[in-house]
Coordinates of C-alpha atoms and ligand atoms in Angstrom, one line a residue:
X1 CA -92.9 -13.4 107.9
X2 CA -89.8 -13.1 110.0
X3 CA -86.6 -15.7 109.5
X4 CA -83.5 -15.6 111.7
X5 CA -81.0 -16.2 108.4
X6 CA -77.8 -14.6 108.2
X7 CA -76.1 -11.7 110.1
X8 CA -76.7 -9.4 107.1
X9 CA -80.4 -8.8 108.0
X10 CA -79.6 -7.4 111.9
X11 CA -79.3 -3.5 112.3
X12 CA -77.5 -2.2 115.6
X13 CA -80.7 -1.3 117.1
X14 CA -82.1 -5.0 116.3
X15 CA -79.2 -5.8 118.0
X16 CA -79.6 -4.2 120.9
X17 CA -83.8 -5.4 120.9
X18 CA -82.8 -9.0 120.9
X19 CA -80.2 -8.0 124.2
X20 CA -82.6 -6.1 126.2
X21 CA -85.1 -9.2 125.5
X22 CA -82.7 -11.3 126.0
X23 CA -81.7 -9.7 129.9
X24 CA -85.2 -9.5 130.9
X25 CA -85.9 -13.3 129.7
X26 CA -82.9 -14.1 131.9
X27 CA -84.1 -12.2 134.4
X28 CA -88.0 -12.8 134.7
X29 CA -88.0 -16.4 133.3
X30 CA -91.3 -17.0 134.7
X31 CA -92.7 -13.9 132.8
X32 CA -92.5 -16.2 129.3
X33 CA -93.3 -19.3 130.5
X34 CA -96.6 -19.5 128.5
X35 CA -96.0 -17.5 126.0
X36 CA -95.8 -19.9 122.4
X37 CA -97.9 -22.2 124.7
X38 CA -99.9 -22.9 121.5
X39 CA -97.0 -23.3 119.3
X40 CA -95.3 -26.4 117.5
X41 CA -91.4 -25.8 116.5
X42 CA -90.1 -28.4 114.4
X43 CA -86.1 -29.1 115.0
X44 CA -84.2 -30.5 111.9
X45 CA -80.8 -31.2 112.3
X46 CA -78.6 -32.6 109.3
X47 CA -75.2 -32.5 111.0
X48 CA -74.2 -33.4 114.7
X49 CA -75.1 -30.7 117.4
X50 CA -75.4 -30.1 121.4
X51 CA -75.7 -26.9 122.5
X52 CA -77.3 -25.4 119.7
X53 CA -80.1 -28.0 119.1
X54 CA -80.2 -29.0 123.0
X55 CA -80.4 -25.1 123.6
X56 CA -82.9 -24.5 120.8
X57 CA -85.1 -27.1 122.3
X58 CA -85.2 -26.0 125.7
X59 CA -85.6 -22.4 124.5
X60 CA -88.7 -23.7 123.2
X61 CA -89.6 -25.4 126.1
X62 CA -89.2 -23.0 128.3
X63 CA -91.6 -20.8 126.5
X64 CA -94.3 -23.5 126.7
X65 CA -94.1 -24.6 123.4
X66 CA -94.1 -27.8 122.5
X67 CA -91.3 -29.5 119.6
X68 CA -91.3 -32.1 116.8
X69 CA -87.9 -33.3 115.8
X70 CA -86.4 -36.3 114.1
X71 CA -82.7 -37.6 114.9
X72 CA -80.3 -37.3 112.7
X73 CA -82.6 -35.7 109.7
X74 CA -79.5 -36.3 107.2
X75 CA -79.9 -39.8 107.2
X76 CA -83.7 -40.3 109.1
X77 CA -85.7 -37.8 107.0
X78 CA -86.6 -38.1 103.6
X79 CA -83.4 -36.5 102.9
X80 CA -81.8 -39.9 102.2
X81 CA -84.3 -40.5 99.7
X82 CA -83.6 -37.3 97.5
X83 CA -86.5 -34.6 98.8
X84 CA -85.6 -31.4 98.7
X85 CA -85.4 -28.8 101.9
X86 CA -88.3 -27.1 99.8
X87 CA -90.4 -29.9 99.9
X88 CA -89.5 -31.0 103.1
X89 CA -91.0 -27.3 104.6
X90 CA -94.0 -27.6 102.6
X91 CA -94.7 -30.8 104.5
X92 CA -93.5 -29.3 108.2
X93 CA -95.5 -26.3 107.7
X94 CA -98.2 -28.3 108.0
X95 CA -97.4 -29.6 111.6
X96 CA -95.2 -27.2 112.5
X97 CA -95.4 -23.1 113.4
X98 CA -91.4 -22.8 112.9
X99 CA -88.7 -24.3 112.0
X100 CA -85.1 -24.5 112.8
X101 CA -82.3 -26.2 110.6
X102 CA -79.3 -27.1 110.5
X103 CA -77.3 -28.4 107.3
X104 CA -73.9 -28.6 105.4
X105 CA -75.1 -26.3 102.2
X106 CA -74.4 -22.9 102.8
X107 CA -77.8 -22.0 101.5
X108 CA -79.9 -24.6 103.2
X109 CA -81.9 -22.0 105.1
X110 CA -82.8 -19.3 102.5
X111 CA -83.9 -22.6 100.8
X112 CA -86.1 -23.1 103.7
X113 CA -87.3 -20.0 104.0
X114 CA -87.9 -19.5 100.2
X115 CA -91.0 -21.8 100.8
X116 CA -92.4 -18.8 103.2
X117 CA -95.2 -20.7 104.9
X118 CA -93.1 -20.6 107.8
X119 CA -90.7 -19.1 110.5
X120 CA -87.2 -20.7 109.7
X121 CA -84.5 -20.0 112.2
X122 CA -81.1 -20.8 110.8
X123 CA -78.7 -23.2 113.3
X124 CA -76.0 -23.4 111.3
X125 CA -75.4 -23.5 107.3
X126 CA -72.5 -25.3 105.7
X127 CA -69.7 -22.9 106.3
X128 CA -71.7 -19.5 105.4
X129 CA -73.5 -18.5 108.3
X130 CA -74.2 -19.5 112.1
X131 CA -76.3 -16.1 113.1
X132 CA -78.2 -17.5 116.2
X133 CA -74.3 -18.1 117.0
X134 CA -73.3 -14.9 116.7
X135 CA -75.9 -13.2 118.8
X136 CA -75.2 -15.0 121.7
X137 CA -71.4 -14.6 121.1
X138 CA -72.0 -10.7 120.8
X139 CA -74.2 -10.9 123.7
X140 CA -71.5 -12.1 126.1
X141 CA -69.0 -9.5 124.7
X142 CA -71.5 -7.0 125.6
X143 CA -72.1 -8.6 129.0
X144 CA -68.6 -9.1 129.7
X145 CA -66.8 -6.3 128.6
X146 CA -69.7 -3.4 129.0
X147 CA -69.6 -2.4 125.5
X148 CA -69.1 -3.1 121.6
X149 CA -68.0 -0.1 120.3
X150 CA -64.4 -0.2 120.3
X151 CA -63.9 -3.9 120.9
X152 CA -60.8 -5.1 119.8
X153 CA -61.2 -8.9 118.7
X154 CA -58.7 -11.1 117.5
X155 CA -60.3 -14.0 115.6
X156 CA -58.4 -17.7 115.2
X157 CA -58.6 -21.3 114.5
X158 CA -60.6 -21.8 111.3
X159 CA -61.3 -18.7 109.8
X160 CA -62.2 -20.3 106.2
X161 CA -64.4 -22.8 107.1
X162 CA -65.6 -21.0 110.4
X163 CA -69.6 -20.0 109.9
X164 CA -69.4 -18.9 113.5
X165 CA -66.5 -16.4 112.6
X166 CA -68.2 -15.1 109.3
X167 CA -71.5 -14.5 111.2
X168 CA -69.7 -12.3 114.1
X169 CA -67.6 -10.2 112.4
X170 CA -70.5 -9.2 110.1
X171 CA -72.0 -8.4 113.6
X172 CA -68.9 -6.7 114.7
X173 CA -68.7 -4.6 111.5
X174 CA -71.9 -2.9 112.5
X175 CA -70.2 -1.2 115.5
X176 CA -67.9 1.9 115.5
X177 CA -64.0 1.8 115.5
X178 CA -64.4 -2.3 116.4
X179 CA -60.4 -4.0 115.5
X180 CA -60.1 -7.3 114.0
X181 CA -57.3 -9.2 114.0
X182 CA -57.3 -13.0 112.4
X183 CA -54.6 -15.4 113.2
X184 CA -54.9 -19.1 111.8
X185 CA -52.6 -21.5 109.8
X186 CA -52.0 -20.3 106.5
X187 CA -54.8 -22.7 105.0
X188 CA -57.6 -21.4 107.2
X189 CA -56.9 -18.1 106.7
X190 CA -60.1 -15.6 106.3
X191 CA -61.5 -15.6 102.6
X192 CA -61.5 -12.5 100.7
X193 CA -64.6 -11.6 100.3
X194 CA -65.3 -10.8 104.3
X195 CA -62.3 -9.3 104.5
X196 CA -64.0 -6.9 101.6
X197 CA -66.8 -6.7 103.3
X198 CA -64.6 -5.2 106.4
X199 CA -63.2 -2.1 104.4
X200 CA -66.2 -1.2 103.0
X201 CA -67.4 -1.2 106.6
X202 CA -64.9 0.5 107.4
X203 CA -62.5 -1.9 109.6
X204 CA -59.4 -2.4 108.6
X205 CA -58.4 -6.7 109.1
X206 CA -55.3 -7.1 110.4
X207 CA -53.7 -10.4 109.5
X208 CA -51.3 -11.8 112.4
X209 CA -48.6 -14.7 111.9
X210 CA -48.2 -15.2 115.2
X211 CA -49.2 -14.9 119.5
X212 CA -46.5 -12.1 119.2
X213 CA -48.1 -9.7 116.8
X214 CA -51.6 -9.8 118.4
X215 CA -52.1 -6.4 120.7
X216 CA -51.8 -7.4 124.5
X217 CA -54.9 -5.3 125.3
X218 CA -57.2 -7.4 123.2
X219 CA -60.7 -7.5 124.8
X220 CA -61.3 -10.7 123.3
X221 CA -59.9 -13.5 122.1
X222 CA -62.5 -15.9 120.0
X223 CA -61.0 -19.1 119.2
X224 CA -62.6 -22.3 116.8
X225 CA -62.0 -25.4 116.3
X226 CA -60.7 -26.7 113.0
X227 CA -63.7 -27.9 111.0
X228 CA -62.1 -30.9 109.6
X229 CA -65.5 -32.6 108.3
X230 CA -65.7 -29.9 105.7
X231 CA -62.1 -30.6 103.8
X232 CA -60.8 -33.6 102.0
X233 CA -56.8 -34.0 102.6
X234 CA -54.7 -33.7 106.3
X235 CA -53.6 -30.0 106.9
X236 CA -52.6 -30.6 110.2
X237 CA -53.6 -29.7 113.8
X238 CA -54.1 -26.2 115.0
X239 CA -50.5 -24.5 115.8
X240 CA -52.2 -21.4 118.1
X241 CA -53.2 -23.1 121.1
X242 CA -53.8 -21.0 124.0
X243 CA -53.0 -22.6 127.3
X244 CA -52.4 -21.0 130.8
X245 CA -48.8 -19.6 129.6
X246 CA -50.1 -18.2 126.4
X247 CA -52.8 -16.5 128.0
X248 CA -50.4 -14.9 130.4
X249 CA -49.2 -12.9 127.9
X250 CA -52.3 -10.9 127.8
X251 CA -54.2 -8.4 129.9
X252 CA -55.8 -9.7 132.4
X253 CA -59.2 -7.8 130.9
X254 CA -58.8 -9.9 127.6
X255 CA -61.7 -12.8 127.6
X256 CA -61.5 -15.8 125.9
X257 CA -64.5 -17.4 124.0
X258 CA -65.2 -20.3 121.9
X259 CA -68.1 -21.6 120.2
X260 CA -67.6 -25.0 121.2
X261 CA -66.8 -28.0 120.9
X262 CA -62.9 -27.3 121.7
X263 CA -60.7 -29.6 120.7
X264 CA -57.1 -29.3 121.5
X265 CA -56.8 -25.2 120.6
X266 CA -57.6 -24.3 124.2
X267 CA -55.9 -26.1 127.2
X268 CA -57.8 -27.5 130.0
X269 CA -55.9 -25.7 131.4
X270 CA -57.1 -22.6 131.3
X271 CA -60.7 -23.7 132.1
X272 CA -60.5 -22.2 135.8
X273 CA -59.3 -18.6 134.8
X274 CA -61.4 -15.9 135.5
X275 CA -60.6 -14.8 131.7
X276 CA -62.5 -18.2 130.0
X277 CA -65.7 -17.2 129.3
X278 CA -66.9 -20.2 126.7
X279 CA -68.9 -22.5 129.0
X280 CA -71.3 -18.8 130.4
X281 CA -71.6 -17.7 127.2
X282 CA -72.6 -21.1 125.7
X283 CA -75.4 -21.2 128.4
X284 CA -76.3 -17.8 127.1
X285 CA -77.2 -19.1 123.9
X286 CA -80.1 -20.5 125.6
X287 CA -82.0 -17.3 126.6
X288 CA -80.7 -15.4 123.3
X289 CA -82.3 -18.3 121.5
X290 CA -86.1 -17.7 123.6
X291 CA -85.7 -14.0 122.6
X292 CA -85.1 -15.2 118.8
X293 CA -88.6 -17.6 119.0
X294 CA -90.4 -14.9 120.8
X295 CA -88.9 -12.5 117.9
X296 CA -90.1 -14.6 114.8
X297 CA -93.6 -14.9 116.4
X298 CA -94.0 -11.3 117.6
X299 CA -94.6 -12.7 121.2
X300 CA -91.3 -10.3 122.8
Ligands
NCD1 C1 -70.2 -24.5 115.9 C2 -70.8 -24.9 114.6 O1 -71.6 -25.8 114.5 O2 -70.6 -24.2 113.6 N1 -70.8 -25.1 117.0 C3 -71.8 -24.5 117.6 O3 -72.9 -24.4 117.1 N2 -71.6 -24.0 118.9 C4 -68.7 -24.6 115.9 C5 -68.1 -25.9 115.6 O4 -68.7 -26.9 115.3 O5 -66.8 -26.0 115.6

């Protein structure tokens, strides 16, 4: 049974499957129209969402499958009454053919797919791992910029608490001579253990203090927001916001992307630059997310 989990279980050649599949969904859309046209996905979301549960959905959709969902699963599934995710994907299993989840534990989806009755895409766990995230983000570096290998990438905002950030730079680690470069307030800085998991790979992290001491030829920029709902206590707002002026001060190759939502650590006012990427490669995440359900039912 195949389960989109973590970022740990991609190769680059799975990588660059899931990319082709993903260009020629993009391009021949009415190709895969019918093809999960006998499939059920169930959609369970336990913390707030668009893009990724609004995407997931009309991934599925657009396949000809059809989906069960409830609102808010945190407080309208049994959830609330103490079941566990086990339980609760024993019982989907029997109306569903997949199942994609979202939740605030870190290991909510190899929970899920512990159960192994079926499919269980992971959209975001606690502040481990976002890997559905991460493809589309490497997808529209490889779009945008031509190439992975040698990408240098600084990394900012909320690098502790980030899921997006630890899924992508396990992506990025799988590339040769990539450069990362993290540059957040002191309390969000980048746990130890990834940046481990970076030498071993063999990419040295370079830990910036300020706009000055990033490279100017950066191909990308990939900002987050703060992920205040996952700390007690007030450390403050973001200090490394990029606005129009800011981004000035860097080639005028270097992209900018963001998971989304922003907050205040980009400026509307950069929105119109030919350099903002964020709202294209959100949309991406749609088709990335068809070749993922096409993927886990070995439709591609
Ligand atoms: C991210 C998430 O949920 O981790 N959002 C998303 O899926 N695009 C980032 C965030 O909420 O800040």
């Amino acid at each position: 049974m195949k389960h989109i989990l973590s970022s740990d279980q991609f190769t680059k050649e799975d990588l660059e499957e899931i990319f082709k599949l993903t260009d020629d969904i993009k391009n021949n859309p009415k190709k895969y129209a019918n093809s999960l046209n006998d499939k059920i996905i169930a959609v369970m979301f336990y913390e707030p969402s668009t893009r990724t549960r609004l995407s997931f959905e009309t991934a599925a959709l657009k396949l000809g499958a059809k989906i069960i969902t409830t609102e808010n699963a945190k407080e309208f599934s049994s959830a609330i009454k103490g079941e566990t995710i086990q339980d609760t994907v024993r019982i989907i299993a029997g109306y569903a053919d997949a199942m994609v989840i979202r939740h605030s534990s870190d290991t909510s989806a190899e929970e899920a797919a512990s159960v192994n009755k079926i499919p269980i895409l992971n959209a975001g766990a606690g502040k481990g791992e976002h890997p559905t995230q991460a493809l589309l983000d490497l997808y529209t570096i490889r779009n945008k910029k031509g190439k992975i290998d040698g990408v240098k990438v600084a990394i900012l905002g909320d690098l502790l608490y980030g899921r997006t950030i630890h899924s992508l730079i396990k992506l990025l680690s799988l590339y040769d001579n990539v450069e990362i470069y993290g540059l957040s307030k002191k309390a969000f800085e980048l746990p130890e253990k990834y940046i481990e998991m970076l030498k071993e790979r063999g990419i040295e992290y370079k830990k910036c203090n300020s706009f000055d001491e990033l490279p100017r030829d950066l191909d990308v920029i990939y900002h987050t927001r703060i992920q205040s709902e996952r700390f007690e206590g007030d450390y403050g707002k973001e200090e490394f916001i990029i606005n129009k002026k800011v981004l000035d001060t860097f080639s005028k190759d270097t992209i900018l992307l963001h998971p989304l939502p922003r907050v205040i650590e980009i400026s509307t006012d950069v929105d119109d630059d030919p350099r903002a990427c964020y709202f294209e490669q959100a949309h991406n995440g749609l088709y990335v997310r068809m070749a993922l359900l096409l993927q886990v039912f070995d439709r591609a």
